PDB file of C-alpha atoms in Angstrom:
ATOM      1  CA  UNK K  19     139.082-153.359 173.734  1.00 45.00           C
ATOM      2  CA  UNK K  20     138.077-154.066 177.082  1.00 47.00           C
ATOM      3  CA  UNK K  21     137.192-158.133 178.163  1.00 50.00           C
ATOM      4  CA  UNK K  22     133.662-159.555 179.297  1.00 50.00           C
ATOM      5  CA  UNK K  23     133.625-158.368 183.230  1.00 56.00           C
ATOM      6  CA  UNK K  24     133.703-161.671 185.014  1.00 55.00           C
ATOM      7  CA  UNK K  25     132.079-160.587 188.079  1.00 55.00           C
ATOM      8  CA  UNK K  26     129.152-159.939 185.494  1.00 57.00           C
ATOM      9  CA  UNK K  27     128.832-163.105 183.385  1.00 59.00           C
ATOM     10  CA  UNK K  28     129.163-164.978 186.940  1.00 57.00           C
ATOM     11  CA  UNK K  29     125.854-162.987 188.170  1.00 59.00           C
ATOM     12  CA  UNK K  30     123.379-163.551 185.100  1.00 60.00           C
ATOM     13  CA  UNK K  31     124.709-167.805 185.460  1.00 58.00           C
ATOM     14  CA  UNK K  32     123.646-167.380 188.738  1.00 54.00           C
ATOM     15  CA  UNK K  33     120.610-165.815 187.682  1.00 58.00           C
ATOM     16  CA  UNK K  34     119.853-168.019 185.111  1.00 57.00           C
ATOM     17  CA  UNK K  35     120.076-170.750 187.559  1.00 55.00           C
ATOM     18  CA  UNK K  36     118.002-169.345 190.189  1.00 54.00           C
ATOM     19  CA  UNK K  37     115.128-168.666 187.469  1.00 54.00           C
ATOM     20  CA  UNK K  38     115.571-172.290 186.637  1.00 52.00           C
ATOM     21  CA  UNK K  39     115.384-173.432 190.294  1.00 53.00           C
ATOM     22  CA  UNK K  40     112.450-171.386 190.593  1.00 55.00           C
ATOM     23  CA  UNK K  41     110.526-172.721 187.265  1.00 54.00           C
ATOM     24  CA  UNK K  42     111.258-176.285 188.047  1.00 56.00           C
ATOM     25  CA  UNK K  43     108.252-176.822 190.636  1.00 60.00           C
ATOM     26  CA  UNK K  44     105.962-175.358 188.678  1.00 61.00           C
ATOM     27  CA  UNK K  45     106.804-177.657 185.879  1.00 62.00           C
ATOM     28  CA  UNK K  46     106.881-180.464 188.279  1.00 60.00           C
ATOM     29  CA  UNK K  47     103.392-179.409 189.418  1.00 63.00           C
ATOM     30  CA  UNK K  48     102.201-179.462 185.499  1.00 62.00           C
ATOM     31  CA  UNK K  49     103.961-182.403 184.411  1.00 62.00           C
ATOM     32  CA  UNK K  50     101.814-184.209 187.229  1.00 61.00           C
ATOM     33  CA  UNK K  51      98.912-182.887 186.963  1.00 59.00           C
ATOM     34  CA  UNK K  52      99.190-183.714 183.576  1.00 61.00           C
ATOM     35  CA  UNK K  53      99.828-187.671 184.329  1.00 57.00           C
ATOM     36  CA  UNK K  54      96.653-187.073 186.695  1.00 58.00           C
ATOM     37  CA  UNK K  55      94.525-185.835 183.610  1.00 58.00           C
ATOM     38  CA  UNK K  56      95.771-188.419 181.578  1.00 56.00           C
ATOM     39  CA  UNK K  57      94.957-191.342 184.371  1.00 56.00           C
ATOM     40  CA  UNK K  58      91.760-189.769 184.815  1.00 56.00           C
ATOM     41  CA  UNK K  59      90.675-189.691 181.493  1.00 60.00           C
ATOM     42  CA  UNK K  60      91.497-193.292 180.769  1.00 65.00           C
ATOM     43  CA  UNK K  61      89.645-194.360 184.224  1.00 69.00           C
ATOM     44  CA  UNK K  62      87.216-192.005 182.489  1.00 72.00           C
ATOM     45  CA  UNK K  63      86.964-193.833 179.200  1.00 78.00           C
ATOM     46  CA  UNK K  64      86.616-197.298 180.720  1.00 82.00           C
ATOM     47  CA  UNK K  65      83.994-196.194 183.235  1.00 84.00           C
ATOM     48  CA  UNK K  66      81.735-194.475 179.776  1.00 84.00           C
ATOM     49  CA  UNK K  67      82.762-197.729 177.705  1.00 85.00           C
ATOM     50  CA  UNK K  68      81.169-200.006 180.604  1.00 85.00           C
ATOM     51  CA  UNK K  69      78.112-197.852 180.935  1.00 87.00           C
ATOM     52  CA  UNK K  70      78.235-198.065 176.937  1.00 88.00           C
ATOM     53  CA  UNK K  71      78.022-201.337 176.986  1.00 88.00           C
ATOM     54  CA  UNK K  72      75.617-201.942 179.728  1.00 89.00           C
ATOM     55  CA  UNK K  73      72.906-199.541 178.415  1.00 89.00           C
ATOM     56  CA  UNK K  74      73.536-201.418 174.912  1.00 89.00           C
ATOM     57  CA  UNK K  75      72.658-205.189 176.786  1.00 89.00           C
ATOM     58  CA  UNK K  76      69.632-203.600 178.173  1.00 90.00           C
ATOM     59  CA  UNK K  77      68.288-201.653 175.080  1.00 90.00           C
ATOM     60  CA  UNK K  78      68.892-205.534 173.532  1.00 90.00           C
ATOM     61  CA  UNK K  79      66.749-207.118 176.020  1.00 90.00           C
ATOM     62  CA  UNK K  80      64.203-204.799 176.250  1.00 91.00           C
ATOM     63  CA  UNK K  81      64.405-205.273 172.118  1.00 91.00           C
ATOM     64  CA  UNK K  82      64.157-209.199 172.586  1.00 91.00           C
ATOM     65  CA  UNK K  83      60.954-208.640 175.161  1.00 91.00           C
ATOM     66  CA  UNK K  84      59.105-206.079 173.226  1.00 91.00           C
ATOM     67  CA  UNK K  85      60.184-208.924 170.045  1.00 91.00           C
ATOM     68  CA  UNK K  86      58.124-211.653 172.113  1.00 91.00           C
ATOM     69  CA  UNK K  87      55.439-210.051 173.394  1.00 92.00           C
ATOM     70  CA  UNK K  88      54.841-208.746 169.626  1.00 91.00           C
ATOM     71  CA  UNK K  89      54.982-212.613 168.577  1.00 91.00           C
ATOM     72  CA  UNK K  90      52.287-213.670 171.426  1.00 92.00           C
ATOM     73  CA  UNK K  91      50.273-210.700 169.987  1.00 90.00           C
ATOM     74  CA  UNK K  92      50.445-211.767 166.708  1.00 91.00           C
ATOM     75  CA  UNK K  93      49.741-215.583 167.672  1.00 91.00           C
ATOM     76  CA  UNK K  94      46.311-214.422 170.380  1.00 90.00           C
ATOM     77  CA  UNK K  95      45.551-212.296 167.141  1.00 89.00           C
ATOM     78  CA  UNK K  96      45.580-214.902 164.410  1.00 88.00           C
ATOM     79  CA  UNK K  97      43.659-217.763 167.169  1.00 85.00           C
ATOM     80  CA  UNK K  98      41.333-215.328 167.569  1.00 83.00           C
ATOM     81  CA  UNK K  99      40.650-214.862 164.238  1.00 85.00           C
ATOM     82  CA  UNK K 100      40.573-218.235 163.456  1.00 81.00           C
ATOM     83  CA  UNK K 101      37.956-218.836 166.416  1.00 78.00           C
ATOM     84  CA  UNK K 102      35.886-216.048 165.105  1.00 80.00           C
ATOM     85  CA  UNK K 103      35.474-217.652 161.999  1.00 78.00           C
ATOM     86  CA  UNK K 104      35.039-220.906 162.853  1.00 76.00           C
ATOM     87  CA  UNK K 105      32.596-220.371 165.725  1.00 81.00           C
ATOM     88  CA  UNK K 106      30.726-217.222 164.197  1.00 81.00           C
ATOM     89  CA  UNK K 107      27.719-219.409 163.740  1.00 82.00           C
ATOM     90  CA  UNK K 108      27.887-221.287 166.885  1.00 86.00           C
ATOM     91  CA  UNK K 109      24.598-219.673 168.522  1.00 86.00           C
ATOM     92  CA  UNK K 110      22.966-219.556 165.289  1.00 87.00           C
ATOM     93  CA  UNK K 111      23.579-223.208 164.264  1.00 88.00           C
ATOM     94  CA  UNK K 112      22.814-224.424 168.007  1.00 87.00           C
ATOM     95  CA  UNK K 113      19.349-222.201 167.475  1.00 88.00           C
ATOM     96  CA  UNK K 114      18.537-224.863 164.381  1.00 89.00           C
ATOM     97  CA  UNK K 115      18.975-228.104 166.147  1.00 89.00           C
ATOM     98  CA  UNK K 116      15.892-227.364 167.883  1.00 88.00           C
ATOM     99  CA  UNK K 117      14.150-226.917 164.056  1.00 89.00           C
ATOM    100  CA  UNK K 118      16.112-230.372 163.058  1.00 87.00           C
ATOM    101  CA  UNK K 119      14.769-231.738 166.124  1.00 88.00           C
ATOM    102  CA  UNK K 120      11.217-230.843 165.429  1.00 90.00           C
ATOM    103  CA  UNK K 121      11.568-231.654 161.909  1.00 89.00           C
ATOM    104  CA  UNK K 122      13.002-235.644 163.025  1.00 87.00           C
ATOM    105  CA  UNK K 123       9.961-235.978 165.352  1.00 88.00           C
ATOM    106  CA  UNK K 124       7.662-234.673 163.015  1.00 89.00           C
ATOM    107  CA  UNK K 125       8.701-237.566 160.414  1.00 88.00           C
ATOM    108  CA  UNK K 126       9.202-240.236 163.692  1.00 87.00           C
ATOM    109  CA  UNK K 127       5.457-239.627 164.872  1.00 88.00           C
ATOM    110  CA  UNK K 128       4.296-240.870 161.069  1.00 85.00           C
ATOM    111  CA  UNK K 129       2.377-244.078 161.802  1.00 85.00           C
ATOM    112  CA  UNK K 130       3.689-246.750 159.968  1.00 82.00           C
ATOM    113  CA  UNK K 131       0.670-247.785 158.115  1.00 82.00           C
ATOM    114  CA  UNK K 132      -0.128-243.887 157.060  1.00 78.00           C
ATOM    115  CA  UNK K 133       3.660-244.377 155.248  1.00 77.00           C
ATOM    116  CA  UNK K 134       2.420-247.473 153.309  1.00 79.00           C
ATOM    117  CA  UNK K 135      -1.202-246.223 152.310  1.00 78.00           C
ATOM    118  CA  UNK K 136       0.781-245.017 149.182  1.00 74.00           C
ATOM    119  CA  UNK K 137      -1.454-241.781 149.105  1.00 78.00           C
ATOM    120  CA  UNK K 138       0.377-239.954 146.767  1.00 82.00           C
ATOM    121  CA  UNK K 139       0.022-236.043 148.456  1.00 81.00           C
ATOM    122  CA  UNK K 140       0.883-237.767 151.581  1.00 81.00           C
ATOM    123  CA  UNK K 141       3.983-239.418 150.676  1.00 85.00           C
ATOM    124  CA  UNK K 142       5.343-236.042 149.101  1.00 89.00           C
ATOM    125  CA  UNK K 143       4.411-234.018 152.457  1.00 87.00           C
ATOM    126  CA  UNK K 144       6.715-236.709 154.156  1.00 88.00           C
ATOM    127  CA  UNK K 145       9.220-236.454 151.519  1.00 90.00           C
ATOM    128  CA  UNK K 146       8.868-232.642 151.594  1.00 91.00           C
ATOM    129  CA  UNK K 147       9.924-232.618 155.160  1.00 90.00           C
ATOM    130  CA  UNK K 148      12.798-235.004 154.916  1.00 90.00           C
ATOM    131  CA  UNK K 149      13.949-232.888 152.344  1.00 93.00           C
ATOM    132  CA  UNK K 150      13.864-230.225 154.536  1.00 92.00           C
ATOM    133  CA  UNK K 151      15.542-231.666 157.344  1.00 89.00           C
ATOM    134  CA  UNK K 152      18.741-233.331 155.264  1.00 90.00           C
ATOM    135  CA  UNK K 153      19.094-229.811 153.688  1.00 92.00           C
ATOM    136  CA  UNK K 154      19.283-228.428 157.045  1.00 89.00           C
ATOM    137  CA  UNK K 155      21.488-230.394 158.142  1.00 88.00           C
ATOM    138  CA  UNK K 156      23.670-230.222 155.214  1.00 90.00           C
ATOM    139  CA  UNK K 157      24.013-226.647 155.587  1.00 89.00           C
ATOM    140  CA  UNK K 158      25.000-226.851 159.151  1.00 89.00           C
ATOM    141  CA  UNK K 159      27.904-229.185 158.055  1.00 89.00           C
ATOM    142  CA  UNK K 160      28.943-226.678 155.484  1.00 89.00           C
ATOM    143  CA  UNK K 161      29.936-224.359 158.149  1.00 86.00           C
ATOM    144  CA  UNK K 162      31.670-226.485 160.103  1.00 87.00           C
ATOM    145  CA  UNK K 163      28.885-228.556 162.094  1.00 91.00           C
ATOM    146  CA  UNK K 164      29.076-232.509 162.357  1.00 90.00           C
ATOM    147  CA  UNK K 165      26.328-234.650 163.801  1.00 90.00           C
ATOM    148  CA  UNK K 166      27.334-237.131 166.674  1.00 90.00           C
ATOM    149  CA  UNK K 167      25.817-240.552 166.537  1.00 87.00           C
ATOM    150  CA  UNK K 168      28.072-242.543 168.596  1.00 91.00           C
ATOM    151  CA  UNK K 169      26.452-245.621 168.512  1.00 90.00           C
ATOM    152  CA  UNK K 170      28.793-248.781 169.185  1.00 89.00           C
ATOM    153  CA  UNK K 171      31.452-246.037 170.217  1.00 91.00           C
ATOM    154  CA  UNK K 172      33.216-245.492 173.464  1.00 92.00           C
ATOM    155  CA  UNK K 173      31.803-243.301 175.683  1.00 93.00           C
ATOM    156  CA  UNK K 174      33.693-240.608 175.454  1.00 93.00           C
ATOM    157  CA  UNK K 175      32.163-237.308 178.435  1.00 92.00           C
ATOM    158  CA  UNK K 176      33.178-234.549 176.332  1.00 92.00           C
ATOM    159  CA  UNK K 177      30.923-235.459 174.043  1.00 93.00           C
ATOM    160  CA  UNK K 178      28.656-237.510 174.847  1.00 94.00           C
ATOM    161  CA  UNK K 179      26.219-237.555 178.151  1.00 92.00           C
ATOM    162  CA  UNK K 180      25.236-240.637 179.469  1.00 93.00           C
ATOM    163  CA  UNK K 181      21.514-240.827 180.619  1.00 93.00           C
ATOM    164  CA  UNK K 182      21.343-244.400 181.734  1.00 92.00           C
ATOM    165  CA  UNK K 183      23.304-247.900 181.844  1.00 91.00           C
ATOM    166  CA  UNK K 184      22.239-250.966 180.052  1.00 89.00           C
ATOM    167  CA  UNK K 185      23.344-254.217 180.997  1.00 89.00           C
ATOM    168  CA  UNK K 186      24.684-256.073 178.378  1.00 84.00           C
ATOM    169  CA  UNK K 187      27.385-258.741 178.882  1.00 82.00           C
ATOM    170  CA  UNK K 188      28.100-258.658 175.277  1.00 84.00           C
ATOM    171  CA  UNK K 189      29.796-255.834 174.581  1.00 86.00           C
ATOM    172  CA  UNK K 190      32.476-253.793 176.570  1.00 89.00           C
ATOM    173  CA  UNK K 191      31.254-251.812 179.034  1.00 89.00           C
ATOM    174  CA  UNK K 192      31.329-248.048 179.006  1.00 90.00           C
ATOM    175  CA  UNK K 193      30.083-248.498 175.117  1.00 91.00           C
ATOM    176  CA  UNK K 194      27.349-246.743 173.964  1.00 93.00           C
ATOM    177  CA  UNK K 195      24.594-248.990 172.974  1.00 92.00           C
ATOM    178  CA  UNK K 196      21.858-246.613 172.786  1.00 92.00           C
ATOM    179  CA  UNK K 197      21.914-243.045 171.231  1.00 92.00           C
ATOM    180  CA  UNK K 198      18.487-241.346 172.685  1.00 91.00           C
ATOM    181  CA  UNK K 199      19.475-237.680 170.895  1.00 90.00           C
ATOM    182  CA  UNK K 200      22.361-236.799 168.550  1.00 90.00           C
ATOM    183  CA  UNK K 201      24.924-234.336 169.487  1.00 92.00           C
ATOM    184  CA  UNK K 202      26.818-231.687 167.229  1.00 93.00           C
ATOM    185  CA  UNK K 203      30.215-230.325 167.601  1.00 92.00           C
ATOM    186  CA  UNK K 204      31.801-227.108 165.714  1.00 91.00           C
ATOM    187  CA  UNK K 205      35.299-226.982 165.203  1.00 83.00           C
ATOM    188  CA  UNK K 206      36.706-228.437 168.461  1.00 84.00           C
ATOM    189  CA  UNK K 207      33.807-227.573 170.501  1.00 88.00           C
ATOM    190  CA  UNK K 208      30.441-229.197 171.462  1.00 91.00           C
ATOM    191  CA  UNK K 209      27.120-227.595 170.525  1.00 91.00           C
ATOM    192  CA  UNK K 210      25.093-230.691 171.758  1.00 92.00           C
ATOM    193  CA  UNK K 211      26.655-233.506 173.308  1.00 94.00           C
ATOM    194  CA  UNK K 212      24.668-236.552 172.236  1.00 93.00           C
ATOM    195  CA  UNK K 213      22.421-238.320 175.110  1.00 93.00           C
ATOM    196  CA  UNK K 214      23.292-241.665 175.031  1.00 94.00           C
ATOM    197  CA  UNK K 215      22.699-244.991 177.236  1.00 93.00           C
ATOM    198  CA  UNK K 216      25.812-246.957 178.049  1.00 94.00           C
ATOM    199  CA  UNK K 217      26.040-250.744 178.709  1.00 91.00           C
ATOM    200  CA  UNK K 218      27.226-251.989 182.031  1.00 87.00           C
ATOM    201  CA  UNK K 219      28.568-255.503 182.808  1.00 77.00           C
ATOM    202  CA  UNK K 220      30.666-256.291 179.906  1.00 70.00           C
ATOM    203  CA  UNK K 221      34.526-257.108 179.965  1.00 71.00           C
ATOM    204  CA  UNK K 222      36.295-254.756 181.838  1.00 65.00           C
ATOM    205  CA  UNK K 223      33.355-253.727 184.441  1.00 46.00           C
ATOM    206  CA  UNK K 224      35.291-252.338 186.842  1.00 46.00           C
ATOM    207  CA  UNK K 225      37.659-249.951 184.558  1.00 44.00           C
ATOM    208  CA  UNK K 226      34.424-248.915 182.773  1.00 39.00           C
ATOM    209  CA  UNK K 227      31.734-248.009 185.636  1.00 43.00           C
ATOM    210  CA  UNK K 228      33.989-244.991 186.378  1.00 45.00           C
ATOM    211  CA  UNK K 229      34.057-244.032 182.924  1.00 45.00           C
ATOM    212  CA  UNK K 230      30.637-244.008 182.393  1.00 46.00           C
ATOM    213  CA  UNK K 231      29.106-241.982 185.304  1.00 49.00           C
ATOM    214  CA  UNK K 232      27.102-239.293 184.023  1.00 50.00           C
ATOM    215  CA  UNK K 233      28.956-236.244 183.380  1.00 50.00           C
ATOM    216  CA  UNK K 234      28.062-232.514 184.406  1.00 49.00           C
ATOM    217  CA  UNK K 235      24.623-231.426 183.534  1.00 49.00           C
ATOM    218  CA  UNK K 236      24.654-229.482 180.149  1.00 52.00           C
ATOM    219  CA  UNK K 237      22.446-226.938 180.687  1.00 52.00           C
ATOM    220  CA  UNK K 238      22.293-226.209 177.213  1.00 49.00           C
ATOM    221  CA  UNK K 239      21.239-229.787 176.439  1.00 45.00           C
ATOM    222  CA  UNK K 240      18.316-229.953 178.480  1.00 47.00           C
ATOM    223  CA  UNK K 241      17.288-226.709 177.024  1.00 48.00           C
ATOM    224  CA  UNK K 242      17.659-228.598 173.859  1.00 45.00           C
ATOM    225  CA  UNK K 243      15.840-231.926 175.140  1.00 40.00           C
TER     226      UNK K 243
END
């Protein structure tokens, strides 16, 4: 039995090492390239997670400002409601102070002595239209409307117009010592103000002349008067 040739077993090391020599680059090559993919892809996870997390702070603010404009809507909403109710009748009701008015005048231009001739269908045609006029204005206040008589108040221009000063040492100026025509408010807001006169030359003069200059014309009052 003949040995291993030696010359042979030498040649396929040789071989073996050369194939080895020759696969070792390659695997080198992959081996980085591998590292590269790796690196990359975390770079590439960090970059996405950012972007993740950006879009998300912006999706939450753009939930917080469509949240508050929402809440303003809701808020001009219910005011306006509430305005609509209250102030529904606010042409209507300003339309029957001029039937009050006529009504008052009607009962002011009663001469005294035709009140006390105690003629009995007399009497109940002034009594008819006092009636009348209370009931009037008692429905108005049902729906919101007061009268203004600010007698012995302070003059006060957002609801009140003053036509005239009075001199009066007696009482503070820029109080109203005279109501010529009652105003009416609704809510918050004036129908009427009331046309008053305001005394000048009481305590406090000086602080109270500027209070007391006649405010804008109300167009709607004189229409009124």
């Amino acid at each position: 039995m003949s040995g291993a040739n030696p010359n042979q077993s030498e040649r396929e090391t040789a071989m073996s090492d050369q194939a080895k020599d020759e696969r070792a680059p390659e695997e080198i090559e992959a081996t980085q390239a591998s590292g590269e993919r790796a690196e990359g892809g975390v770079d590439g996870d960090y970059e996405a997670l950012v972007r993740l997390l950006k879009e998300n702070e912006e999706l939450k603010d753009r939930a917080l400002r469509v949240a508050a404009e929402m809440e303003n809507l809701r808020r001009r909403t219910a005011r306006d409601v509430h305005d609509a109710r209250t102030y529904a009748v606010a042409n209507f009701a300003r339309d029957m102070l001029s039937v009050s008015d006529n009504l008052r005048r009607a009962l002011d231009a009663i001469p005294t002595e035709a009140k006390a001739s105690g003629d009995a269908g007399f009497k109940a045609l002034i009594e008819g239209v006092d009636l009348t006029e209370r009931a009037m204005l008692s429905a108005l206040e049902r729906h919101g409307v007061k009268k203004l008589a600010p007698e012995g108040e302070k003059f006060d221009p957002n609801f009140h117009q003053a036509m005239f000063e009075v001199p009066n040492a007696d009482v503070p100026a820029g109080t109203v010592v005279q109501v010529v025509q009652p105003g009416y408010s609704i809510g918050e807001r004036v129908l009427r103000p009331a046309m008053v006169g305001v005394s000048k030359g009481g305590p406090k003069a000086a602080a109270a002349e500027a209070a007391v200059e006649p405010g804008p014309v109300n167009e709607q009052a004189e229409k009124d008067a």
